[in-house]
GROMACS .gro file of N, CA, C and O in nm:
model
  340
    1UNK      N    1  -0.063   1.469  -1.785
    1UNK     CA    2  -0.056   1.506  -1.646
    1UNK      C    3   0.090   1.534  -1.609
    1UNK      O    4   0.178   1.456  -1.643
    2UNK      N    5   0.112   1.631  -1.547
    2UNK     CA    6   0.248   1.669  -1.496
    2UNK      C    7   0.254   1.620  -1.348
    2UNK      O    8   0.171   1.647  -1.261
    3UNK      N    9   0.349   1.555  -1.335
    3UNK     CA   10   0.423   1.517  -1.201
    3UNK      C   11   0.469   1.633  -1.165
    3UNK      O   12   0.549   1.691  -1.238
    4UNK      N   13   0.416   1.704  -1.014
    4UNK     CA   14   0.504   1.826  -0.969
    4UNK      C   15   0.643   1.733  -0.863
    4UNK      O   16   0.762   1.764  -0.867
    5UNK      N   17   0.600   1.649  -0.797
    5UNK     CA   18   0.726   1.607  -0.713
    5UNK      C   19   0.770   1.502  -0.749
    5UNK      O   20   0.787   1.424  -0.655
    6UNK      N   21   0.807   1.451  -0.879
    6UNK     CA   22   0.843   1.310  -0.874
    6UNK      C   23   0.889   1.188  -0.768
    6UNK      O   24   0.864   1.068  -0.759
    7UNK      N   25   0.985   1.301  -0.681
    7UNK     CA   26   1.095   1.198  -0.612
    7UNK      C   27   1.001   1.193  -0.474
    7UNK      O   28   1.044   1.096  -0.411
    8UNK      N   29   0.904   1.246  -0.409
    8UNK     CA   30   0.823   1.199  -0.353
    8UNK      C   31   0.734   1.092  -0.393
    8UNK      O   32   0.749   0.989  -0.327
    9UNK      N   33   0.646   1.088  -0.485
    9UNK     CA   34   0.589   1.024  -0.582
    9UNK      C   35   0.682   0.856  -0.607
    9UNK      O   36   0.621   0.750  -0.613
   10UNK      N   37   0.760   0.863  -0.612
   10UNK     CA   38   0.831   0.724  -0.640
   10UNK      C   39   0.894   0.700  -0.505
   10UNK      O   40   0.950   0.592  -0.488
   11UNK      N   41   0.893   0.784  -0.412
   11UNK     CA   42   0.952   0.717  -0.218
   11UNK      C   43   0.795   0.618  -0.197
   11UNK      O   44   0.782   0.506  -0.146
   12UNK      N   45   0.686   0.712  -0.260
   12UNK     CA   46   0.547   0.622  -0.211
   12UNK      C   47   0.552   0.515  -0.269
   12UNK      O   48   0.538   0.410  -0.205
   13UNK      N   49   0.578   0.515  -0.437
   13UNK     CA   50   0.565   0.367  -0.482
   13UNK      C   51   0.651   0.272  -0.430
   13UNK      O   52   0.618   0.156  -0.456
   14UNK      N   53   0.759   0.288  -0.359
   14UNK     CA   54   0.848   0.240  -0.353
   14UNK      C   55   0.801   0.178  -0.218
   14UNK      O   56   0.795   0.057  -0.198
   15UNK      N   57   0.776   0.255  -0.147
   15UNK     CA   58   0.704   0.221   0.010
   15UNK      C   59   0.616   0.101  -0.011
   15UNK      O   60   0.625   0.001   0.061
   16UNK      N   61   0.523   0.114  -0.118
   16UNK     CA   62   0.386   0.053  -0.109
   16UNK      C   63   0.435  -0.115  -0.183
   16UNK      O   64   0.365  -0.216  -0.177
   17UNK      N   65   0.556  -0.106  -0.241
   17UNK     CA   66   0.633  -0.224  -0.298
   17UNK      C   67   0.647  -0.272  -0.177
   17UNK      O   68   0.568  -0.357  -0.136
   18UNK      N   69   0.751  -0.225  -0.101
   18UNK     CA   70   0.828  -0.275  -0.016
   18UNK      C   71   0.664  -0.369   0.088
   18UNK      O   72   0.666  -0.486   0.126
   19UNK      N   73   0.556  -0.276   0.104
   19UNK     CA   74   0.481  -0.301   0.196
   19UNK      C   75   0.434  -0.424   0.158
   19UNK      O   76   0.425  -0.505   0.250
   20UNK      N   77   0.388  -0.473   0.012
   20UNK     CA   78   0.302  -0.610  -0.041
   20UNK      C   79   0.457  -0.703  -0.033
   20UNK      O   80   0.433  -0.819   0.000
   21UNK      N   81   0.564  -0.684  -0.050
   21UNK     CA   82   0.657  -0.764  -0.053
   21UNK      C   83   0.688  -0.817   0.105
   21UNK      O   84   0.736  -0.926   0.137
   22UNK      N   85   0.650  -0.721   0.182
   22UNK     CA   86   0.685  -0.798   0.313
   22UNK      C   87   0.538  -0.887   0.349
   22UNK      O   88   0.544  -0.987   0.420
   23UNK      N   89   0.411  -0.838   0.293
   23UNK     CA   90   0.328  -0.950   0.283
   23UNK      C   91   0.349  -1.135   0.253
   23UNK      O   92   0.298  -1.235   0.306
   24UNK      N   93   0.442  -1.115   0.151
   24UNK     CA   94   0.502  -1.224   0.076
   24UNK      C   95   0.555  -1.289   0.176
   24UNK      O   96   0.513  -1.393   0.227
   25UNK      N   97   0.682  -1.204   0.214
   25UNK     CA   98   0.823  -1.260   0.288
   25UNK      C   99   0.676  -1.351   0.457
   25UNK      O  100   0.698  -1.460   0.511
   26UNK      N  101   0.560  -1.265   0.489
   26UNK     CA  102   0.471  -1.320   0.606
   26UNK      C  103   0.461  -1.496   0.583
   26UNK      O  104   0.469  -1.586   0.667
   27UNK      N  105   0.436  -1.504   0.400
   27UNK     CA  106   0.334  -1.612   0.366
   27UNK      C  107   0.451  -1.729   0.370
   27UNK      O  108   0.412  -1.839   0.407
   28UNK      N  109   0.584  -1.716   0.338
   28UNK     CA  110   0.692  -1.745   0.329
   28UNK      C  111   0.730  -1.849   0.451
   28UNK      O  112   0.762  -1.968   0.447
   29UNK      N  113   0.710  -1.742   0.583
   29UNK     CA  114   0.813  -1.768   0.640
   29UNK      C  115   0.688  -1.853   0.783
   29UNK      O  116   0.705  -1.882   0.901
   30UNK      N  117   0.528  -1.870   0.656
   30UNK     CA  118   0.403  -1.909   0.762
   30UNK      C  119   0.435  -2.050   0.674
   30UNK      O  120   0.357  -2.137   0.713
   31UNK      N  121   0.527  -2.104   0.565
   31UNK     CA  122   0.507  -2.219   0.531
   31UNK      C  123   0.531  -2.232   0.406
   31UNK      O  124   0.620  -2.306   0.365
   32UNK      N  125   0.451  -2.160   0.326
   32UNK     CA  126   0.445  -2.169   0.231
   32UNK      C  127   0.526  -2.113   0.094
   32UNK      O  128   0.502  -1.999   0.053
   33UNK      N  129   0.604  -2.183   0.038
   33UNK     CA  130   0.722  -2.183  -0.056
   33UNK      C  131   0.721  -2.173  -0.150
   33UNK      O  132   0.807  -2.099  -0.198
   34UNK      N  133   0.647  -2.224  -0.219
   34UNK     CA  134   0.589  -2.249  -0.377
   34UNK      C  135   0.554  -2.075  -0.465
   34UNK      O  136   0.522  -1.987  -0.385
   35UNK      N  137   0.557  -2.050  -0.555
   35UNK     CA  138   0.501  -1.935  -0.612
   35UNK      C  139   0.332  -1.954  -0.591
   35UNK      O  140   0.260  -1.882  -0.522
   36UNK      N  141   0.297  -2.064  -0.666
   36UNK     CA  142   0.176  -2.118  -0.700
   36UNK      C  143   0.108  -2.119  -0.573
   36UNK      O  144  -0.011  -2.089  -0.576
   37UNK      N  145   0.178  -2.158  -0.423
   37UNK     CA  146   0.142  -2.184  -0.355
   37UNK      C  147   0.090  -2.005  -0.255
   37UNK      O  148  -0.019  -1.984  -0.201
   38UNK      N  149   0.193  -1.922  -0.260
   38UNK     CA  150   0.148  -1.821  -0.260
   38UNK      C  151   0.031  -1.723  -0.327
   38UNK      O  152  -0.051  -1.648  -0.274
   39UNK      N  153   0.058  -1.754  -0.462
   39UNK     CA  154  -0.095  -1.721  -0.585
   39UNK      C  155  -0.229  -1.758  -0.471
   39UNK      O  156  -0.308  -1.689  -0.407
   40UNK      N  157  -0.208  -1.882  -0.485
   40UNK     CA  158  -0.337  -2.000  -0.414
   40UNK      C  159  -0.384  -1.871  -0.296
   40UNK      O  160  -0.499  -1.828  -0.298
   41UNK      N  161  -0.311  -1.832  -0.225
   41UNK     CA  162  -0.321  -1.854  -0.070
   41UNK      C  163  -0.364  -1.673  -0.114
   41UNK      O  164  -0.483  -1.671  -0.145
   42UNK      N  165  -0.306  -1.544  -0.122
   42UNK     CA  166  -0.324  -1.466  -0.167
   42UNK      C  167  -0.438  -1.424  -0.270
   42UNK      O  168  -0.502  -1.325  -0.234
   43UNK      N  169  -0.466  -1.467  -0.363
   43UNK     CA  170  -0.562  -1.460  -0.481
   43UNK      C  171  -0.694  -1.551  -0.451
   43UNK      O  172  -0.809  -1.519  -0.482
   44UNK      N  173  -0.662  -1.654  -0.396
   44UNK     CA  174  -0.793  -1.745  -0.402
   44UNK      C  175  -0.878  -1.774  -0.508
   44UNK      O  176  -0.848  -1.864  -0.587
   45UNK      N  177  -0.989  -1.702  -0.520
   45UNK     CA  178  -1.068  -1.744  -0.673
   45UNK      C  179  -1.026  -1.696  -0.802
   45UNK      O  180  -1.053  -1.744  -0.912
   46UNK      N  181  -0.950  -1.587  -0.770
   46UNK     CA  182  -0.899  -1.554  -0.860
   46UNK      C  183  -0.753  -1.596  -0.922
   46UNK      O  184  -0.675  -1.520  -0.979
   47UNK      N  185  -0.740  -1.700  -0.903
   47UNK     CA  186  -0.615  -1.741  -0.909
   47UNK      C  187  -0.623  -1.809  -1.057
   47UNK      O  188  -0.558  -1.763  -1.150
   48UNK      N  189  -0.707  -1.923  -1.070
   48UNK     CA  190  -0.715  -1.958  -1.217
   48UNK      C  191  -0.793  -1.876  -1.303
   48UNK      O  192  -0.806  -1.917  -1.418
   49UNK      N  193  -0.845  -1.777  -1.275
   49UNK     CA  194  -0.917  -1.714  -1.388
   49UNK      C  195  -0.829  -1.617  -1.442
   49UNK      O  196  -0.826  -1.602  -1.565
   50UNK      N  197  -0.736  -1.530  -1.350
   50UNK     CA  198  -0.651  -1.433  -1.386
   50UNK      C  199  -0.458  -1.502  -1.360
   50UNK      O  200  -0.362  -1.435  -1.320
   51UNK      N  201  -0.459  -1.624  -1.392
   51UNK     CA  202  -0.336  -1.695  -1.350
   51UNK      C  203  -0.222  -1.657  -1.364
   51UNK      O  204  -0.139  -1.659  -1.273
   52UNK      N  205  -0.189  -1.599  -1.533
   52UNK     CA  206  -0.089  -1.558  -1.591
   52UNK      C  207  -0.036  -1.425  -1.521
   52UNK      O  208   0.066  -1.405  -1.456
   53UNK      N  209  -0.161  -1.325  -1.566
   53UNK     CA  210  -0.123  -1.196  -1.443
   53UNK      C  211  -0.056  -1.206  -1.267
   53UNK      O  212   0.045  -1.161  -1.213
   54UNK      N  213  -0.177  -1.293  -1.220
   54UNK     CA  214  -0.105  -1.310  -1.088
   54UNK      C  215   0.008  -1.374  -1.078
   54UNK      O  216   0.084  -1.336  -0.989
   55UNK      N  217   0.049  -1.482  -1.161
   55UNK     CA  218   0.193  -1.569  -1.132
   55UNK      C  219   0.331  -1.442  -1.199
   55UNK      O  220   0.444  -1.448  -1.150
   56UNK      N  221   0.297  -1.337  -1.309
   56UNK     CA  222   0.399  -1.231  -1.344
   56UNK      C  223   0.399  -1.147  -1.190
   56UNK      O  224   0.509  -1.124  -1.140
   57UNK      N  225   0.281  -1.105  -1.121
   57UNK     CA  226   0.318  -1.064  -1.016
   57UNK      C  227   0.395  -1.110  -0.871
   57UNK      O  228   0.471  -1.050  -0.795
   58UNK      N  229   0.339  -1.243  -0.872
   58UNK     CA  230   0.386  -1.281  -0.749
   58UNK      C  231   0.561  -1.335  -0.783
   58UNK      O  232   0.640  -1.340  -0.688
   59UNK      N  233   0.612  -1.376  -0.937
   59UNK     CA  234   0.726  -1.419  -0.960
   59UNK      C  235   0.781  -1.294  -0.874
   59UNK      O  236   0.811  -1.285  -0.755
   60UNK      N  237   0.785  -1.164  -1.020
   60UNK     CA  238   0.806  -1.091  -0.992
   60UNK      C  239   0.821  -1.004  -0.855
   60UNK      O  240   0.921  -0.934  -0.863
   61UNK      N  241   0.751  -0.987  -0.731
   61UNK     CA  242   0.764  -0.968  -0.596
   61UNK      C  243   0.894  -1.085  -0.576
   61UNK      O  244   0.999  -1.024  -0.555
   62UNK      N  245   0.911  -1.216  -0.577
   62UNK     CA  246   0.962  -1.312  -0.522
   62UNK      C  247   1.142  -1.251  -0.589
   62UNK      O  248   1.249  -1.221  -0.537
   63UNK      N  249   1.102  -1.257  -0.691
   63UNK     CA  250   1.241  -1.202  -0.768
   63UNK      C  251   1.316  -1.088  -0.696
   63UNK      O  252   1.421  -1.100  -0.633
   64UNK      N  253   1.228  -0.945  -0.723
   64UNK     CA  254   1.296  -0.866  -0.634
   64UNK      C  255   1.297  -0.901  -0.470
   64UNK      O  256   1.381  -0.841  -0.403
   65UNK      N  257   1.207  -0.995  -0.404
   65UNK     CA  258   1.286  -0.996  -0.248
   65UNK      C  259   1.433  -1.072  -0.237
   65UNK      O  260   1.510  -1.085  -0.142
   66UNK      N  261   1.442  -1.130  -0.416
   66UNK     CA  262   1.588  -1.194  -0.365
   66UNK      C  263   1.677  -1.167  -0.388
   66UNK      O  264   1.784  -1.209  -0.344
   67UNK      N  265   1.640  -1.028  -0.521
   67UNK     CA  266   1.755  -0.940  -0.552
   67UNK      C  267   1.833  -0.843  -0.407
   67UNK      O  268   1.941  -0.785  -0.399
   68UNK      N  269   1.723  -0.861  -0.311
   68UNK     CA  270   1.679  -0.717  -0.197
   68UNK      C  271   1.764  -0.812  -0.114
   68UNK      O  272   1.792  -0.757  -0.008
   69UNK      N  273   1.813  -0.927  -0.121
   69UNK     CA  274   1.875  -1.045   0.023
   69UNK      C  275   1.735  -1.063   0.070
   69UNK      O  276   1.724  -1.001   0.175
   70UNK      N  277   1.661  -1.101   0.048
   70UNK     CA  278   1.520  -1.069   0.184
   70UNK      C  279   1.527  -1.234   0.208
   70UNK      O  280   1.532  -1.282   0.321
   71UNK      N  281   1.525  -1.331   0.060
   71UNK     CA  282   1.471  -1.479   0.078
   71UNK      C  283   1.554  -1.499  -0.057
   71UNK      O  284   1.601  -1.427  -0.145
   72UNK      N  285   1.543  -1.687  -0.012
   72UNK     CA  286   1.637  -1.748  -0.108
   72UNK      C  287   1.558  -1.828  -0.215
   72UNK      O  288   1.436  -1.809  -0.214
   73UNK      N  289   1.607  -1.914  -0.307
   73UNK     CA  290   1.520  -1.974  -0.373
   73UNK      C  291   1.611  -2.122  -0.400
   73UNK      O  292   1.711  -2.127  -0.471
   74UNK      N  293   1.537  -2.267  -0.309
   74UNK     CA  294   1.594  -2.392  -0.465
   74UNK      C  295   1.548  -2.453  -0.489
   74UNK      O  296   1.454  -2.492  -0.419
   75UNK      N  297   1.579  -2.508  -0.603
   75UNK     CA  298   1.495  -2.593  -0.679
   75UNK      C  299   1.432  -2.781  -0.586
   75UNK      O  300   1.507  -2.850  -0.517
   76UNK      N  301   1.366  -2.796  -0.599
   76UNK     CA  302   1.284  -2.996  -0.572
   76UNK      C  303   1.241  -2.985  -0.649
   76UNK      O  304   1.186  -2.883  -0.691
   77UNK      N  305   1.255  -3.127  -0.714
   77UNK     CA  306   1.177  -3.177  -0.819
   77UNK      C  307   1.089  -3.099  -0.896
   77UNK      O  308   0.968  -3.090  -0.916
   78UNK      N  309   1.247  -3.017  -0.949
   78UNK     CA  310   1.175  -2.905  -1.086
   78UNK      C  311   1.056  -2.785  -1.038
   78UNK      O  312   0.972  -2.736  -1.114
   79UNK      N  313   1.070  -2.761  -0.932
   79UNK     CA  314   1.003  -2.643  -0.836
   79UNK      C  315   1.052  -2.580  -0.750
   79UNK      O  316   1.100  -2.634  -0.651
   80UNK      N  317   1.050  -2.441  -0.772
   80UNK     CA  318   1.145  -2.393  -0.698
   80UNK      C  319   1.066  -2.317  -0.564
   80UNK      O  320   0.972  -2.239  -0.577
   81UNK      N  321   1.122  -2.357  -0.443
   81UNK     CA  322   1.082  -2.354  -0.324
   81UNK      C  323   1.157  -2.178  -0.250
   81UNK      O  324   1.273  -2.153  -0.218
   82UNK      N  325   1.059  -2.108  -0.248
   82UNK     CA  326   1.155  -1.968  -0.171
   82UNK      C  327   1.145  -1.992  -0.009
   82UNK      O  328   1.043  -2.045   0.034
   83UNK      N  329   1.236  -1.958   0.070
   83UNK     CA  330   1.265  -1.955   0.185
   83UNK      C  331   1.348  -1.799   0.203
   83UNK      O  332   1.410  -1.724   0.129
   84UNK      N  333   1.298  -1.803   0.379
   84UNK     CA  334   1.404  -1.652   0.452
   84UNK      C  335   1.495  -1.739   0.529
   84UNK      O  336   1.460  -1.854   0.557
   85UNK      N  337   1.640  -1.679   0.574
   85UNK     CA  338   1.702  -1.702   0.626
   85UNK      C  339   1.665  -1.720   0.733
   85UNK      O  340   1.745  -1.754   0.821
   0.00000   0.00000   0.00000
């Protein structure tokens, strides 16, 4: 398949990132800190059946909002807790 507009094409993906990531930064800033705790709350039943996948995704989202400044991350008792400013 040929891409005719790429750089349109990647403003959308880029949009539709930004859009599930500010989902995150919602769940964040409603309480909840934990990765796991986001998985839980987001995924629901599907959380232990597809665990590995969803925890690469939701790290991953959490990672880039902190590369982005969006939220911070520290560690308690060997768990690391994300927060927004």
């Amino acid at each position: 398949m040929i891409i005719e507009n790429p750089v349109d094409l990647l403003k959308e993906r880029i949009k539709e990132i930004d859009e599930k990531a500010n989902k995150y930064i919602s769940i964040i800033k409603s309480g909840i800190s934990t990765a796991s705790g986001i998985a839980q709350l987001r995924y629901k039943e599907k959380y232990e059946k597809q665990f590995f996948n969803i925890m690469s995704e939701i790290i991953g989202y959490l990672d880039y909002l902190e590369l982005q400044g969006e939220i911070n991350k520290e560690m308690e008792k060997g768990i690391w807790h994300y927060y927004c400013d």
